[in-house]
């Protein structure tokens, strides 16, 4: 691919899109792998916490009967919000598209740029 004909802003947009795609694919791969490992652990009657426990810590605690690992009334951890838009100047900043728009989104739109260019 010959990039010499691209302007600097075009190259920056392309770099942001590439980083977003890498992040998206990495997240998808990680989620799919986590689901597979959870399924494999469940087939053996274990949780991910059981797998991540160090052998010394596991021997110090009494094993709970199968199916009683979770406390009664314990809530599942709240899922992290899905990031729909990323700041190309700072990819660590994301926005779900819900609620008040962050300043970097307002600045982007004020410059006449399309929201689609921020898509994660």
Coordinates of C-alpha atoms in Angstrom, one line a residue:
X1 CA 0.0 0.0 0.0
X2 CA 1.5 3.3 -1.1
X3 CA 0.8 5.9 1.6
X4 CA 2.9 8.8 0.0
X5 CA -0.2 10.2 -1.7
X6 CA -2.1 10.7 1.6
X7 CA -2.2 14.0 3.4
X8 CA -1.3 14.2 7.1
X9 CA -4.9 14.5 8.2
X10 CA -5.9 11.5 6.0
X11 CA -3.0 9.5 7.5
X12 CA -4.1 10.4 11.0
X13 CA -7.7 9.3 10.3
X14 CA -6.4 6.1 8.8
X15 CA -4.2 5.5 11.8
X16 CA -7.2 6.1 14.2
X17 CA -9.3 3.7 12.2
X18 CA -6.6 1.0 12.2
X19 CA -6.1 1.4 16.0
X20 CA -9.9 1.2 16.5
X21 CA -10.1 -2.0 14.4
X22 CA -7.1 -3.5 16.2
X23 CA -8.7 -2.7 19.6
X24 CA -12.1 -4.0 18.4
X25 CA -10.6 -7.3 17.2
X26 CA -8.5 -7.7 20.3
X27 CA -11.5 -7.2 22.5
X28 CA -13.6 -9.6 20.5
X29 CA -10.9 -12.3 20.6
X30 CA -10.4 -11.8 24.4
X31 CA -14.2 -12.0 25.1
X32 CA -14.5 -15.2 22.9
X33 CA -11.5 -16.8 24.6
X34 CA -12.8 -15.9 28.0
X35 CA -16.2 -17.5 27.2
X36 CA -14.4 -20.7 26.0
X37 CA -12.3 -20.9 29.1
X38 CA -15.4 -20.3 31.3
X39 CA -17.2 -23.0 29.5
X40 CA -14.3 -25.4 29.9
X41 CA -14.0 -24.6 33.6
X42 CA -17.8 -25.0 34.1
X43 CA -17.7 -28.5 32.5
X44 CA -15.2 -29.4 35.2
X45 CA -17.3 -27.8 38.0
X46 CA -15.0 -24.9 38.4
X47 CA -15.1 -21.1 38.1
X48 CA -12.5 -18.8 36.7
X49 CA -11.7 -17.7 40.2
X50 CA -10.9 -21.4 41.0
X51 CA -8.5 -21.5 38.0
X52 CA -6.8 -18.2 39.0
X53 CA -6.3 -19.2 42.6
X54 CA -2.7 -20.0 43.6
X55 CA -2.2 -23.6 44.7
X56 CA -1.1 -22.4 48.2
X57 CA -4.2 -20.3 48.6
X58 CA -6.4 -23.1 47.4
X59 CA -5.0 -25.6 49.9
X60 CA -5.5 -23.1 52.8
X61 CA -9.3 -22.9 52.2
X62 CA -11.9 -25.7 52.5
X63 CA -13.5 -26.7 49.3
X64 CA -17.1 -25.7 49.0
X65 CA -19.6 -28.3 47.8
X66 CA -20.2 -28.2 44.1
X67 CA -22.7 -25.5 43.1
X68 CA -22.3 -23.4 46.2
X69 CA -19.3 -21.3 45.2
X70 CA -21.4 -18.1 44.9
X71 CA -22.8 -16.4 48.0
X72 CA -26.6 -16.3 48.2
X73 CA -27.8 -13.0 47.0
X74 CA -24.4 -12.1 45.4
X75 CA -24.8 -9.8 42.4
X76 CA -23.0 -10.3 39.2
X77 CA -20.4 -7.6 38.4
X78 CA -21.8 -4.8 36.3
X79 CA -20.6 -5.0 32.7
X80 CA -18.3 -2.2 31.4
X81 CA -20.1 0.2 29.1
X82 CA -19.6 -0.4 25.4
X83 CA -17.5 2.3 23.8
X84 CA -18.9 3.4 20.5
X85 CA -16.7 6.4 19.9
X86 CA -13.0 6.9 20.5
X87 CA -11.0 10.2 20.6
X88 CA -8.4 9.9 17.8
X89 CA -6.1 12.3 19.7
X90 CA -6.3 10.2 22.8
X91 CA -7.6 6.6 22.2
X92 CA -7.8 6.1 26.0
X93 CA -10.9 8.4 25.9
X94 CA -14.1 6.7 24.8
X95 CA -17.8 7.5 24.8
X96 CA -20.7 5.1 24.7
X97 CA -22.9 7.5 22.7
X98 CA -25.3 7.8 25.7
X99 CA -25.6 10.8 28.0
X100 CA -23.8 14.1 27.7
X101 CA -21.3 14.4 24.9
X102 CA -17.7 14.8 26.1
X103 CA -15.9 18.0 25.2
X104 CA -13.6 16.2 22.7
X105 CA -16.8 15.0 20.8
X106 CA -18.2 18.6 20.8
X107 CA -14.9 20.0 19.5
X108 CA -14.8 17.3 16.8
X109 CA -18.3 18.1 15.6
X110 CA -17.7 21.9 15.8
X111 CA -14.8 21.4 13.3
X112 CA -17.4 20.1 10.9
X113 CA -16.1 16.5 11.1
X114 CA -18.4 13.5 11.0
X115 CA -19.2 11.4 14.0
X116 CA -18.7 8.3 11.9
X117 CA -14.9 9.1 11.9
X118 CA -14.9 8.6 15.7
X119 CA -16.6 5.1 15.5
X120 CA -14.7 2.6 17.6

